[in-house]
């Protein structure tokens, strides 16, 4: 990608300043690693992805089955609550519209669960209609363990703590249950454009 066009390629907004939510800075080419604990290392053969909770029966995909689901390539800006933002990150993965497309549910929320025990909660309306993916590829390469490989959730319109690394599944719920950081005082929703960093913001 040509560096000279950097910042002028935003689809939603015109220039780099307009792409930076309040209180954020552009981290540039760096890609910080932020994890609350050790990096779980799981071989894809021992990985599966599950949808459980409020649906007629649980769903499960092995790694091979997951890899065969239709993948999309997404280029998005990401925003960490610790104030770095990174423009034009390119991922490939399966839309949650695909994962949840045939699910008959009255649930309005989900709790993503992960290897290592991390969780994060989201309203379904924040993950449907092209807003969230389970990604297994970053810049054309398999997602590294540090950044959540074999697969992570990607919800780029919310602070990056909602993009759960090492994700193993989604629990569909009729009630909202705060996840790991949400229980530690971070905002329940986490919209960077509204600066929803901490509970009460
Ligand atoms: N499982 C898990 N997912 C996680 C985290 C974590 O500690 N564990 N940290 C979150 C936070 S706070 C951020 S900013 C991003 C960091 O992703 P990165 O390490 O790929 O930059 O992952 C999010 N997903
Ligand atoms: Mo974060």
Tab-separated table of C-alpha atoms and ligand atoms in Angstrom:
chain	number	residue	atom	x	y	z
A	1	UNK	CA	0.000	0.000	0.000
A	2	UNK	CA	1.379	3.388	-0.947
A	3	UNK	CA	2.304	5.360	2.133
A	4	UNK	CA	1.449	8.653	0.439
A	5	UNK	CA	-2.200	7.699	0.261
A	6	UNK	CA	-2.255	6.708	3.908
A	7	UNK	CA	-5.035	8.469	5.723
A	8	UNK	CA	-6.843	9.449	2.547
A	9	UNK	CA	-8.235	5.990	1.888
A	10	UNK	CA	-10.860	6.008	4.610
A	11	UNK	CA	-14.211	4.994	3.244
A	12	UNK	CA	-16.272	6.664	5.924
A	13	UNK	CA	-14.333	9.859	6.394
A	14	UNK	CA	-12.001	12.116	4.520
A	15	UNK	CA	-8.686	12.529	6.305
A	16	UNK	CA	-6.574	11.015	9.068
A	17	UNK	CA	-7.768	13.399	11.747
A	18	UNK	CA	-11.368	12.465	11.092
A	19	UNK	CA	-10.492	8.780	11.388
A	20	UNK	CA	-9.119	9.146	14.899
A	21	UNK	CA	-11.732	8.851	17.672
A	22	UNK	CA	-11.383	11.330	20.577
A	23	UNK	CA	-8.367	10.727	22.814
A	24	UNK	CA	-6.715	8.268	20.405
A	25	UNK	CA	-3.369	8.460	18.543
A	26	UNK	CA	-2.217	6.724	15.363
A	27	UNK	CA	0.224	3.944	16.300
A	28	UNK	CA	1.444	3.752	12.703
A	29	UNK	CA	3.120	0.535	11.620
A	30	UNK	CA	3.339	-0.945	15.114
A	31	UNK	CA	0.891	-3.522	16.346
A	32	UNK	CA	0.937	-3.678	20.156
A	33	UNK	CA	0.077	-6.966	21.862
A	34	UNK	CA	-2.262	-6.655	24.836
A	35	UNK	CA	-3.219	-9.773	26.769
A	36	UNK	CA	-4.465	-10.136	30.323
A	37	UNK	CA	-2.618	-13.446	30.790
A	38	UNK	CA	-0.335	-15.938	29.075
A	39	UNK	CA	-0.793	-16.725	25.388
A	40	UNK	CA	-2.710	-19.988	24.980
A	41	UNK	CA	-1.231	-22.075	22.174
A	42	UNK	CA	-3.772	-24.423	20.662
A	43	UNK	CA	-3.160	-26.584	17.641
A	44	UNK	CA	-5.966	-26.216	15.084
A	45	UNK	CA	-6.629	-29.988	15.321
A	46	UNK	CA	-7.679	-29.402	18.935
A	47	UNK	CA	-9.713	-26.286	18.126
A	48	UNK	CA	-13.411	-26.013	17.491
A	49	UNK	CA	-15.932	-23.215	17.455
A	50	UNK	CA	-19.243	-23.496	19.256
A	51	UNK	CA	-22.496	-21.577	19.520
A	52	UNK	CA	-24.419	-22.475	22.661
A	53	UNK	CA	-27.092	-21.053	24.935
A	54	UNK	CA	-30.454	-19.813	23.687
A	55	UNK	CA	-30.870	-21.797	20.484
A	56	UNK	CA	-32.630	-25.058	19.635
A	57	UNK	CA	-29.387	-27.033	19.672
A	58	UNK	CA	-25.705	-26.166	20.017
A	59	UNK	CA	-23.614	-25.695	16.882
A	60	UNK	CA	-20.025	-26.798	16.378
A	61	UNK	CA	-17.444	-26.417	13.635
A	62	UNK	CA	-14.106	-28.202	13.615
A	63	UNK	CA	-11.124	-26.196	12.335
A	64	UNK	CA	-11.456	-27.863	8.914
A	65	UNK	CA	-15.178	-27.083	8.785
A	66	UNK	CA	-14.598	-23.508	9.905
A	67	UNK	CA	-11.948	-23.004	7.235
A	68	UNK	CA	-14.451	-24.122	4.585
A	69	UNK	CA	-17.035	-21.512	5.610
A	70	UNK	CA	-17.142	-18.529	3.258
A	71	UNK	CA	-14.422	-16.057	4.224
A	72	UNK	CA	-14.411	-12.310	3.654
A	73	UNK	CA	-11.449	-9.944	3.565
A	74	UNK	CA	-11.956	-6.857	5.708
A	75	UNK	CA	-9.816	-3.709	5.948
A	76	UNK	CA	-10.698	-1.670	9.014
A	77	UNK	CA	-9.349	0.770	11.590
A	78	UNK	CA	-9.025	-0.590	15.140
A	79	UNK	CA	-9.066	1.352	18.415
A	80	UNK	CA	-7.662	0.146	21.737
A	81	UNK	CA	-8.944	1.722	24.956
A	82	UNK	CA	-5.307	2.321	26.023
A	83	UNK	CA	-5.461	4.987	23.279
A	84	UNK	CA	-3.679	3.574	20.253
A	85	UNK	CA	-5.526	3.270	16.979
A	86	UNK	CA	-4.290	1.440	13.908
A	87	UNK	CA	-5.550	2.284	10.439
A	88	UNK	CA	-6.229	-0.098	7.568
A	89	UNK	CA	-5.712	-3.452	9.247
A	90	UNK	CA	-6.550	-6.281	6.844
A	91	UNK	CA	-8.045	-9.545	8.050
A	92	UNK	CA	-9.847	-12.523	6.592
A	93	UNK	CA	-12.558	-14.417	8.392
A	94	UNK	CA	-16.139	-15.574	8.659
A	95	UNK	CA	-18.883	-13.015	9.209
A	96	UNK	CA	-21.060	-13.548	12.263
A	97	UNK	CA	-23.934	-13.193	9.794
A	98	UNK	CA	-22.727	-16.509	8.369
A	99	UNK	CA	-22.164	-18.144	11.765
A	100	UNK	CA	-25.523	-17.037	13.179
A	101	UNK	CA	-27.449	-16.889	9.899
A	102	UNK	CA	-29.578	-20.010	10.373
A	103	UNK	CA	-29.916	-19.720	14.132
A	104	UNK	CA	-33.443	-19.433	15.487
A	105	UNK	CA	-33.119	-17.474	18.721
A	106	UNK	CA	-34.830	-14.876	20.874
A	107	UNK	CA	-31.473	-13.952	22.417
A	108	UNK	CA	-30.434	-10.319	22.292
A	109	UNK	CA	-26.914	-10.681	23.679
A	110	UNK	CA	-23.875	-12.865	23.399
A	111	UNK	CA	-20.942	-13.684	25.601
A	112	UNK	CA	-17.833	-14.666	23.643
A	113	UNK	CA	-15.683	-17.284	25.395
A	114	UNK	CA	-12.041	-18.071	24.787
A	115	UNK	CA	-9.131	-20.349	25.593
A	116	UNK	CA	-7.584	-18.904	28.743
A	117	UNK	CA	-10.942	-17.901	30.211
A	118	UNK	CA	-11.350	-14.386	28.755
A	119	UNK	CA	-14.904	-13.314	27.971
A	120	UNK	CA	-16.562	-10.256	26.484
A	121	UNK	CA	-20.239	-9.377	26.042
A	122	UNK	CA	-21.977	-7.818	23.067
A	123	UNK	CA	-25.539	-7.073	21.984
A	124	UNK	CA	-26.406	-9.124	18.898
A	125	UNK	CA	-27.198	-5.904	17.048
A	126	UNK	CA	-23.503	-4.974	17.355
A	127	UNK	CA	-22.325	-8.154	15.629
A	128	UNK	CA	-24.879	-8.675	12.835
A	129	UNK	CA	-25.240	-6.910	9.464
A	130	UNK	CA	-21.550	-6.901	8.572
A	131	UNK	CA	-20.195	-5.618	11.872
A	132	UNK	CA	-18.213	-8.593	13.234
A	133	UNK	CA	-16.146	-11.558	12.084
A	134	UNK	CA	-14.251	-14.559	13.424
A	135	UNK	CA	-10.897	-13.941	11.736
A	136	UNK	CA	-8.122	-16.465	11.192
A	137	UNK	CA	-5.842	-14.417	8.936
A	138	UNK	CA	-4.007	-11.106	9.319
A	139	UNK	CA	-2.386	-9.490	6.267
A	140	UNK	CA	-2.708	-12.743	4.356
A	141	UNK	CA	-0.920	-14.856	6.971
A	142	UNK	CA	-2.364	-17.180	9.615
A	143	UNK	CA	-3.165	-15.190	12.740
A	144	UNK	CA	-0.231	-15.460	15.162
A	145	UNK	CA	-0.847	-16.755	18.707
A	146	UNK	CA	0.063	-13.326	20.169
A	147	UNK	CA	-2.721	-11.684	18.184
A	148	UNK	CA	-5.257	-14.397	18.967
A	149	UNK	CA	-4.549	-17.299	16.616
A	150	UNK	CA	-5.890	-19.699	15.578
A	151	UNK	CA	-8.882	-17.319	15.527
A	152	UNK	CA	-10.211	-14.198	17.191
A	153	UNK	CA	-13.333	-12.120	17.194
A	154	UNK	CA	-13.073	-8.833	15.264
A	155	UNK	CA	-15.574	-6.090	16.157
A	156	UNK	CA	-13.787	-3.040	14.777
A	157	UNK	CA	-16.463	-0.428	15.533
A	158	UNK	CA	-15.998	-1.007	19.294
A	159	UNK	CA	-12.865	-0.707	21.457
A	160	UNK	CA	-10.510	-3.568	20.705
A	161	UNK	CA	-11.045	-5.378	24.028
A	162	UNK	CA	-14.340	-6.574	22.499
A	163	UNK	CA	-12.283	-8.365	19.810
A	164	UNK	CA	-11.667	-11.475	21.908
A	165	UNK	CA	-8.489	-13.371	21.069
A	166	UNK	CA	-8.355	-17.214	21.080
A	167	UNK	CA	-12.115	-17.230	20.776
A	168	UNK	CA	-13.785	-20.648	20.974
A	169	UNK	CA	-17.409	-19.757	20.774
A	170	UNK	CA	-20.422	-17.600	21.468
A	171	UNK	CA	-23.040	-18.050	24.159
A	172	UNK	CA	-26.390	-16.616	23.050
A	173	UNK	CA	-28.234	-15.055	25.970
A	174	UNK	CA	-31.549	-13.331	26.674
A	175	UNK	CA	-29.814	-11.353	29.448
A	176	UNK	CA	-26.605	-9.361	29.199
A	177	UNK	CA	-23.690	-10.672	31.259
A	178	UNK	CA	-20.568	-8.500	31.634
A	179	UNK	CA	-17.334	-10.080	30.419
A	180	UNK	CA	-13.785	-9.896	31.782
A	181	UNK	CA	-12.956	-6.183	31.350
A	182	UNK	CA	-16.590	-5.104	31.654
A	183	UNK	CA	-16.509	-6.626	35.171
A	184	UNK	CA	-13.365	-4.607	35.957
A	185	UNK	CA	-15.012	-1.243	35.354
A	186	UNK	CA	-14.689	-0.876	31.613
A	187	UNK	CA	-17.713	0.374	29.726
A	188	UNK	CA	-20.342	-2.213	28.911
A	189	UNK	CA	-20.639	-1.093	25.280
A	190	UNK	CA	-17.294	0.518	24.346
A	191	UNK	CA	-17.980	2.821	21.398
A	192	UNK	CA	-14.708	4.702	20.705
A	193	UNK	CA	-16.525	7.565	18.917
A	194	UNK	CA	-18.488	8.204	22.127
A	195	UNK	CA	-15.386	7.583	24.242
A	196	UNK	CA	-17.136	4.874	26.232
A	197	UNK	CA	-13.961	3.766	28.035
A	198	UNK	CA	-15.118	3.188	31.600
A	199	UNK	CA	-18.438	2.463	33.259
A	200	UNK	CA	-20.237	5.778	33.567
A	201	UNK	CA	-18.571	7.425	30.534
B	1	LIG	N1	-8.673	-13.631	25.047
B	1	LIG	C1	-8.288	-12.350	25.134
B	1	LIG	N2	-8.695	-11.502	24.186
B	1	LIG	C2	-8.343	-10.206	24.251
B	1	LIG	C3	-7.559	-9.707	25.309
B	1	LIG	C4	-7.137	-10.624	26.297
B	1	LIG	O1	-6.454	-10.269	27.267
B	1	LIG	N3	-7.515	-11.940	26.175
B	1	LIG	N4	-7.231	-8.369	25.364
B	1	LIG	C5	-8.113	-7.453	24.623
B	1	LIG	C6	-7.555	-6.120	24.520
B	1	LIG	S1	-7.667	-5.110	25.868
B	1	LIG	C7	-7.074	-5.632	23.345
B	1	LIG	S2	-6.614	-4.028	23.153
B	1	LIG	C8	-6.883	-6.538	22.196
B	1	LIG	C9	-5.429	-6.537	21.819
B	1	LIG	O2	-5.254	-7.304	20.657
B	1	LIG	P1	-3.786	-7.446	20.094
B	1	LIG	O3	-2.948	-8.052	21.180
B	1	LIG	O4	-3.908	-8.296	18.887
B	1	LIG	O5	-3.320	-6.046	19.771
B	1	LIG	O6	-7.284	-7.868	22.456
B	1	LIG	C10	-8.421	-7.995	23.240
B	1	LIG	N5	-8.777	-9.376	23.269
B	2	LIG	MO1	-7.207	-2.918	24.987
